[in-house]
XYZ file of C-alpha atoms in Angstrom:
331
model
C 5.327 12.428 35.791
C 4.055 9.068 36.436
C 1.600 9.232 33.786
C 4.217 10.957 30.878
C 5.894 7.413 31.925
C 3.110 5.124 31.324
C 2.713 6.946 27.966
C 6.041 6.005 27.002
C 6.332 2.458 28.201
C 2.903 2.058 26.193
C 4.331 3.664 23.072
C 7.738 1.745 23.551
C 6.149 -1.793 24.118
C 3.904 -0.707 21.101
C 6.485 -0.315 18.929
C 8.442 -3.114 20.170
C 5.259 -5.492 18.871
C 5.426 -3.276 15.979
C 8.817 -4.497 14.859
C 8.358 -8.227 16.017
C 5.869 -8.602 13.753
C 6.789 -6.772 10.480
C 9.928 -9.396 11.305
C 7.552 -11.887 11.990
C 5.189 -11.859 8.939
C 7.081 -9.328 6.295
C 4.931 -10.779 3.552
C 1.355 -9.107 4.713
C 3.321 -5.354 5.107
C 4.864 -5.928 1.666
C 1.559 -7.135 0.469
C -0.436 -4.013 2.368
C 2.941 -1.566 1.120
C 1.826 -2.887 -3.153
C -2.227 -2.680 -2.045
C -1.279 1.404 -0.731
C 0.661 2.286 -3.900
C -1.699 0.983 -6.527
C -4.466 2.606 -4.738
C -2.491 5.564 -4.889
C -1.268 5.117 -8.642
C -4.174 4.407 -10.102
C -6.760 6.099 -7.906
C -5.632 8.797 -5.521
C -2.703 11.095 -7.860
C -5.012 10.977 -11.418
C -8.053 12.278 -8.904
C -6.791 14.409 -6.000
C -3.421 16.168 -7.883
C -5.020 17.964 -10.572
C -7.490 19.614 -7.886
C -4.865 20.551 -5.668
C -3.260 22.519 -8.431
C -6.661 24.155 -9.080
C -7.512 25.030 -5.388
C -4.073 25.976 -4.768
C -3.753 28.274 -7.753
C -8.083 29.629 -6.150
C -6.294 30.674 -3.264
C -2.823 31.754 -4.259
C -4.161 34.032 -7.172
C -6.640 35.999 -4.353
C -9.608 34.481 -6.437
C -10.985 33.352 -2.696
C -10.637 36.084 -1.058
C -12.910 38.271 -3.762
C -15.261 35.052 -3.964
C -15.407 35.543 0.258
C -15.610 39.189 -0.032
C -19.148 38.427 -2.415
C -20.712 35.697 -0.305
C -18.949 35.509 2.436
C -21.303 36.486 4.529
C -23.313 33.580 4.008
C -21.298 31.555 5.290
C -20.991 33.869 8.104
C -25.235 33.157 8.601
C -25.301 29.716 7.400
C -22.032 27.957 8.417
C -21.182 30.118 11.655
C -17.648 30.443 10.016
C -15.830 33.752 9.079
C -16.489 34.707 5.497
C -12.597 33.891 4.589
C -13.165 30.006 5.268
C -16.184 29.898 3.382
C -14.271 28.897 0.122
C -12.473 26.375 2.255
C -16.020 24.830 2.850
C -16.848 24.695 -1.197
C -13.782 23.382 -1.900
C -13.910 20.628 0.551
C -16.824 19.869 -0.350
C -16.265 19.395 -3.743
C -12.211 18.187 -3.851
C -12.813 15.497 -1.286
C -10.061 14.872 1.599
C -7.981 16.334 2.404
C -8.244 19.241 -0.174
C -10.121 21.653 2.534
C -7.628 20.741 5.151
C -4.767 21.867 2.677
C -7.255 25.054 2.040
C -8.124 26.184 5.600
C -3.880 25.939 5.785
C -3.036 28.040 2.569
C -5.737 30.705 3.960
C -4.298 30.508 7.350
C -0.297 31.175 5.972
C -1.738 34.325 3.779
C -3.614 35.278 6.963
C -6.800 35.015 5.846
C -8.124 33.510 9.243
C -6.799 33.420 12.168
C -5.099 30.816 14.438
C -8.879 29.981 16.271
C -10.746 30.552 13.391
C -8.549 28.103 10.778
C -8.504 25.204 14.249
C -12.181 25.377 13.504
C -12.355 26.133 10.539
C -9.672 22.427 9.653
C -12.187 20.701 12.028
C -15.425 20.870 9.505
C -14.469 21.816 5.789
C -13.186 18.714 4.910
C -15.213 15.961 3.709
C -15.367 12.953 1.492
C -15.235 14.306 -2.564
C -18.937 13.869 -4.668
C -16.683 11.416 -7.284
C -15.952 9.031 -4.418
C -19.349 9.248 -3.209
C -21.615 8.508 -6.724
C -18.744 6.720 -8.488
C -17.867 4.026 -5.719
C -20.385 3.841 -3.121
C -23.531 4.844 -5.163
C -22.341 3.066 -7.948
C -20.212 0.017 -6.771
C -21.425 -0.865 -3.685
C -25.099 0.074 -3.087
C -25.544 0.421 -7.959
C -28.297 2.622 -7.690
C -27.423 6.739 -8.200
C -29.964 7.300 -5.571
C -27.763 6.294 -2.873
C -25.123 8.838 -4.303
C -27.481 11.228 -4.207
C -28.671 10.542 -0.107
C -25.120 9.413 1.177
C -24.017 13.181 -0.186
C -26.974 15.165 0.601
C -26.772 13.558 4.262
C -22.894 14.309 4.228
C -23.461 18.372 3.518
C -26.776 18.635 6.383
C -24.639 16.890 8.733
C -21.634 19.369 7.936
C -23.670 22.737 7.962
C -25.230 21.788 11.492
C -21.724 20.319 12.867
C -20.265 23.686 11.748
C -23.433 25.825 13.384
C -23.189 23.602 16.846
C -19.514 23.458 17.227
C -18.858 27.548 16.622
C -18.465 30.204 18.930
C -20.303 33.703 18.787
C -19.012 35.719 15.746
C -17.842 39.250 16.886
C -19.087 42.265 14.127
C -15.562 42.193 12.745
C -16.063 38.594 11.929
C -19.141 38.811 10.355
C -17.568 41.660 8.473
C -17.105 41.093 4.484
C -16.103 44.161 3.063
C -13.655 43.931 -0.030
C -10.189 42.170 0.600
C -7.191 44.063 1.953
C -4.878 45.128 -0.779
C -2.113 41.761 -1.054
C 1.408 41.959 -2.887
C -0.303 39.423 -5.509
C 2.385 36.842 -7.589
C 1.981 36.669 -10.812
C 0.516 33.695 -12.876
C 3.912 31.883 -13.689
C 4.917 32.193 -9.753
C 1.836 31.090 -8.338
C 1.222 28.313 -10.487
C 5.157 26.883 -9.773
C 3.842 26.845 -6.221
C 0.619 25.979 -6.365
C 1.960 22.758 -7.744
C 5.226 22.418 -5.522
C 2.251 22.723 -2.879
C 0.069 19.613 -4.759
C 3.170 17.793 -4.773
C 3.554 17.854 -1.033
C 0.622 17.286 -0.331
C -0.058 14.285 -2.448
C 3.009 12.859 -1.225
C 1.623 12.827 1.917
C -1.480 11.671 1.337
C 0.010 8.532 -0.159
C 2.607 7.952 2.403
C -0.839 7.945 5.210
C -3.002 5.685 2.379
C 0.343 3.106 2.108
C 0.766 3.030 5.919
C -3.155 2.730 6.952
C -3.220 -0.237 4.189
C -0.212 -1.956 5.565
C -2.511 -1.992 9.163
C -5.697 -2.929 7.667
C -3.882 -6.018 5.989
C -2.681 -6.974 9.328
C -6.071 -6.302 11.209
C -7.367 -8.630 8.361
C -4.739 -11.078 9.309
C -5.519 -10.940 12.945
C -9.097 -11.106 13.116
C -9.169 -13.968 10.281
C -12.138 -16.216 10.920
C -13.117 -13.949 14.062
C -13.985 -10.924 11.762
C -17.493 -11.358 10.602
C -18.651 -9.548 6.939
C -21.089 -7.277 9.352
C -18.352 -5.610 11.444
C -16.168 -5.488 8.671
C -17.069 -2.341 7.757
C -16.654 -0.271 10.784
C -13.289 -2.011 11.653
C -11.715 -1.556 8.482
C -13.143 1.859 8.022
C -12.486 3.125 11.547
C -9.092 2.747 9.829
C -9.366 3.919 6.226
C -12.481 4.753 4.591
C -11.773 2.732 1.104
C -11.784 -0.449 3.037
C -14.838 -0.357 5.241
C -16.790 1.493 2.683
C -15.886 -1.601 0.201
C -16.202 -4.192 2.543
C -20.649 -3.313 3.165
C -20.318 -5.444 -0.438
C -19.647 -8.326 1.598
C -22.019 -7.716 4.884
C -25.841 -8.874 4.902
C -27.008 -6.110 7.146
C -30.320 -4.664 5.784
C -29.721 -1.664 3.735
C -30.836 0.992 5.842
C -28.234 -0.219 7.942
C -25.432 -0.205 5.265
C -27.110 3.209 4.445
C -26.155 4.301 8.045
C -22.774 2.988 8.306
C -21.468 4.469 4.717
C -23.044 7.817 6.215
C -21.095 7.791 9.536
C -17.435 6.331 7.624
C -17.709 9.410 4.898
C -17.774 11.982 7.608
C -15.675 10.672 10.180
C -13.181 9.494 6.911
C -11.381 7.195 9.443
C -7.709 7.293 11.065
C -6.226 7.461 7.949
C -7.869 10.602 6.952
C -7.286 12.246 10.436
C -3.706 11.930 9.633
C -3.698 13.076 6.434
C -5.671 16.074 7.875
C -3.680 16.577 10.611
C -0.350 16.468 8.523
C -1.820 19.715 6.354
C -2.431 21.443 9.556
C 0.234 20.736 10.898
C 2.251 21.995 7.587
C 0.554 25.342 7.723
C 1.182 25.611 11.911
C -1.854 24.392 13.278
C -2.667 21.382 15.461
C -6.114 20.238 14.524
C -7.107 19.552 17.746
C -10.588 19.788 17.372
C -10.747 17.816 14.150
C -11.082 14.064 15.749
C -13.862 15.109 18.212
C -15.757 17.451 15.400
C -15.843 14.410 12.754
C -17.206 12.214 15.353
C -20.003 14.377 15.802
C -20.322 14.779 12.278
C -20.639 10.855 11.761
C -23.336 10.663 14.477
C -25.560 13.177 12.855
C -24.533 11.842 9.443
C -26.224 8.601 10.277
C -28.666 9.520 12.825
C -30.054 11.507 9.469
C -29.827 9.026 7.273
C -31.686 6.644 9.936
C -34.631 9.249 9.419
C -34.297 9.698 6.110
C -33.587 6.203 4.431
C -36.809 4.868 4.763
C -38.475 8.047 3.389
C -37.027 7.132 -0.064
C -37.430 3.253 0.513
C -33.938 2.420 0.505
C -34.331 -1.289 0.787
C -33.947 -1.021 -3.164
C -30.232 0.271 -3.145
C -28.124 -2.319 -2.245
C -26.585 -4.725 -4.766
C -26.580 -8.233 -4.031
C -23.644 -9.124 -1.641
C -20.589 -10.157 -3.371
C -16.537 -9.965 -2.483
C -15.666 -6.576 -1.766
C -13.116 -4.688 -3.803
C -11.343 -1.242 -2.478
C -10.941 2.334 -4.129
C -9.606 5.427 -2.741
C -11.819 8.754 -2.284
């Protein structure tokens, strides 16, 4: 009892500072509320919408079961997952966040997977998008397509072994991939009115997390002022929202291989931001994500463990671009 108290006086005095100082200084949430919405105008609807219709209309049309029911069961060997989430592992892979999230929850509501099985399933199929990747990082902040290529090699080893070390045993009926159960299937016009009503949800929330996390960062700017040096920049702004720190290694004069390491570790934890957003899906579809914080931690530590190993391997010292004022864009 005494602790569920302490929790709340925490959260109340919290959000008593909260208020004082949007009163206080209106100007930097208004500023941080127009930083959120052009990132989202410009950046985050033209990239992420269109590809939630798509993997929306994957799922709803049964194209992932049959596409499981082929090669699901390597991702039964390979991933450790059931061969119903493998899709959700392609298509997070390749949407960016939080398009597997929204995935793992669709296959979870058809009941594709089960409860367990789409908890874990939420916690490592969603990942930073390959456009995000090449187009900002390998060719904004480090201009050389090299560091594209290492950043998202690194990010896919690092999810494959967080996905083998964090799952349990699969039973034979897990493991099983016979042909999908017969499914009441909707037909093109129905499943395409939802697969977008589903987009537009989802993008709506994605934007409402992206518009909040930049209204913090501005203040966290504001705060640290002078006390902020361009080296921690990056993991205190991305620890919030990945756009920012990722942008702000422009700025820092850490040798590359460190940059190297700290882009790796930001693109697969994603940052607070992105464990909302994630969470919000899952939490849309009935799950909790409970084991998506600690599971992205992990796979940031291997992330830039590996590309500790790695960067010097393929001289990396050659990547970064001189340092300059960093400007932010959305994954």
């Amino acid at each position: 009892m005494q602790r569920r108290r302490g929790r709340m006086l925490a959260q109340g005095l919290g959000l008593a500072a909260a208020f004082g100082v949007l009163i206080a200084l209106p100007q930097t949430a208004a500023e941080g509320v127009r930083s959120g919405l052009t990132l989202c105008g410009q950046v985050i609807l033209p990239s992420l919408f269109p590809f939630f219709v798509c993997s929306n209309l994957f799922v709803l049309l049964g194209f992932s079961a049959r596409v499981s029911a082929r090669f699901g069961g390597l991702a039964a060997r390979l991933l450790r997952l059931p061969p119903n989430a493998g899709s959700a592992f392609v298509i997070g892979m390749t949407g960016g966040y939080p398009a597997g999230a929204q995935a793992v929850g669709l296959l979870y509501e058809r009941g594709e997977l089960s409860r367990d099985e789409a908890e874990h399933a939420l916690a490592v199929c969603n990942q930073a998008g390959p456009s995000f990747i090449f187009g900002f990082l390998g060719g904004a902040v480090f201009a050389h397509p090299g560091a594209g290529a290492l950043l998202c090699g690194v990010q896919l080893a690092a999810a494959v072994l967080t996905c083998r070390l964090t799952a349990k045993p699969l039973t034979a009926a897990q493991r099983a991939h016979s042909a999908p159960q017969r499914q009441v299937q909707p037909d093109f016009a129905a499943a395409f009115s939802e697969a977008v009503r589903r987009a537009g949800m989802s993008a709506i929330h994605v934007c409402m997390f992206v518009t909040v996390f930049s209204v913090l960062s501005g203040y966290l700017r504001l705060a640290a002022g002078a006390h902020l040096p361009a080296d921690a920049a990056p993991l205190a702004l991305g620890a919030l929202e990945l756009s920012a720190g990722c942008a702000a290694l422009r700025a820092c004069t850490l040798a590359p291989v460190w940059k190297l390491c700290i882009a790796s570790f930001l693109l697969s934890f994603g940052g607070l931001s992105i464990l909302a957003q994630s969470r919000a899906a899952a939490a849309d579809a009935g799950l909790e994500g409970r084991q998506l914080p600690g599971c992205k931690v992990l796979q940031g530590a291997i992330a830039a463990a590996l590309t500790l190993l790695l960067a010097p391997l393929v001289q990396a010292e050659r990547w970064c671009a001189p340092t300059l004022g960093a400007s932010t864009m959305m994954e």
